[in-house]
Amino acid sequence: MSENLAKLNARLADINALNAANAIMDWDHQCYMPKGGARARGEHQASLSRMAHELFVADETKTLLDKAKAETSGDEDTEAMLRVVSRDLEISTKLPSSLVAEKSKLSAQGHEDWVEARSTDDFSKFAPILEKLIELAQKEAECLGYSDHIYDALTDQYEEGASKKYWDGMFDTIRQPLVDLVAKIKEKPAPDDSFLTGDFPASAQSDFSHKLVRAIGFDLDRGRIDVAAHPFCTGWSIGDIRLTTRYQNFLNTSIFGTLHEAGHGMYEQGTPKKWDLTPLAGGVSLGVHESQSRTWENLVGRSRPFWDHFYGELQVTFPAFQSISQDAYYRAINRVEPSLIRVEADEVTYNLHIMIRFELECALLEGSVKVKDLPEAWNEKYRAYLGIVPPSDANGCLQDVHWSAALMGYFPTYSMGNILSYQFWEKLEADLGDVNAMMAKGDFAPILGWLQTKIYSQGKKYKPQDLVKRVCGEPLNAEPYNRRISAKYSELYGL
Ligand code: ZN
């Protein structure tokens, strides 16, 4: 290793340590910190963020990076690592610190105004700050640069290589099939899912969630599950990945929420040891990451064979299910219902919620929809795609936190994850054979092994779209998703 590369690695290790400390503080904030800790925690985290940012964008980093690049040839891993760092550095240095400061100020105010507007169902309290946040996103896009559409600059930060055109192509292939499928399902009687709500002790939910994630392969010696208001996955090394979940009256929340986060967690745990704590560690992009959480939540967790294996244990853990047949349970956990709230949406309608946000984000950034007209535009899209109109803005355009935090450009990665999960799964089945029989026996090791070899072990070495091509032999393709969603729900609803 050249001296410059060693110096660069040492600098990146320092930055990694600062970011890890920040992530632990954030995890603690959401899981255990008493309310009184908020002010100090905010200051500590801001200091650590600033120190990490300053170390990273310092001239010295760029100098070391350029020298290391000139000295390195032939070593694929090192070249990939230098590519990843170059991209991050380019993005970080293009944004002036005045803009970064303005963003954090506006989003703090944005969050306050959004909470107030949502709780009083009064969009006019959020509209003025939203106008400023959109102007800021437009400025941000100008700093980052783009050749085609303003959205391209913003979305590429979250999903390398994505653009408005890329997302348009993706949504064009799923829009009509999903709208048609939802319309057909709406004409059929909805399965009863009332028994999923009840007085389920938190300790039993915790035991059962732990049992499930242990069985699918999340390593609890290198991770843990805690309770937080919003489920998430975080971590700071392959030896320490944290999941959070919630134990509420609605049993799906803990079961499928935990499987979802465990999918993210196993991806993180699957980084090769040699890349732990380096820029190549972890998931390659938001879209690919979400494909893994969705795989374990939906393709595994909401399948019949999964419950062939686990339903008996569920009935023992939650005796209320002793009078419910496995088939009725399977139908209940796969119930489709056009609803107003994205985060509670089922597998079929979810992408329609995302599409609405994507289309409106583009329109707001272009200026073709004005902020004052947003509620009307929002409701019109819900009517067109889901056949329902929100009775209030609190359950309409005020429901998501993202815009208040100046986050624009990443909603489509959720849909990419859903689509990719089916595309990967089709490949996995072709390679492994009767996956359903394996799941029915509770043998998840071959599935995890395949994902580990093909995806987790690659870390950030390849660009996300290149990884998809390497694994599937083709670019992102919604055909498996459309075909399998249609087959699954036609069977379920007798279409
Ligand atoms: Zn997720």
mmCIF file of N, CA and C and ligand atoms in Angstrom, residues 260-261 264 290 293 414, ligand 1:
data_model
loop_
_atom_site.group_PDB
_atom_site.id
_atom_site.type_symbol
_atom_site.label_atom_id
_atom_site.label_comp_id
_atom_site.label_asym_id
_atom_site.label_seq_id
_atom_site.Cartn_x
_atom_site.Cartn_y
_atom_site.Cartn_z
ATOM 1 N N HIS A 260 -38.842 -6.753 8.089
ATOM 2 C CA HIS A 260 -38.357 -5.713 7.174
ATOM 3 C C HIS A 260 -36.989 -5.189 7.635
ATOM 4 N N GLU A 261 -36.922 -4.769 8.880
ATOM 5 C CA GLU A 261 -35.656 -4.202 9.374
ATOM 6 C C GLU A 261 -34.556 -5.261 9.416
ATOM 7 N N HIS A 264 -32.861 -5.335 6.130
ATOM 8 C CA HIS A 264 -31.819 -4.293 6.050
ATOM 9 C C HIS A 264 -30.590 -4.738 6.856
ATOM 10 N N GLU A 290 -33.587 -1.327 0.025
ATOM 11 C CA GLU A 290 -35.016 -1.573 0.238
ATOM 12 C C GLU A 290 -35.435 -2.898 -0.412
ATOM 13 N N SER A 293 -34.986 -5.485 2.397
ATOM 14 C CA SER A 293 -36.002 -5.474 3.457
ATOM 15 C C SER A 293 -37.318 -6.017 2.920
ATOM 16 N N TYR A 414 -38.088 3.637 -2.916
ATOM 17 C CA TYR A 414 -38.962 2.652 -2.263
ATOM 18 C C TYR A 414 -39.579 1.712 -3.307
HETATM 19 ZN ZN ZN B 1 -36.859 -0.093 4.564
#
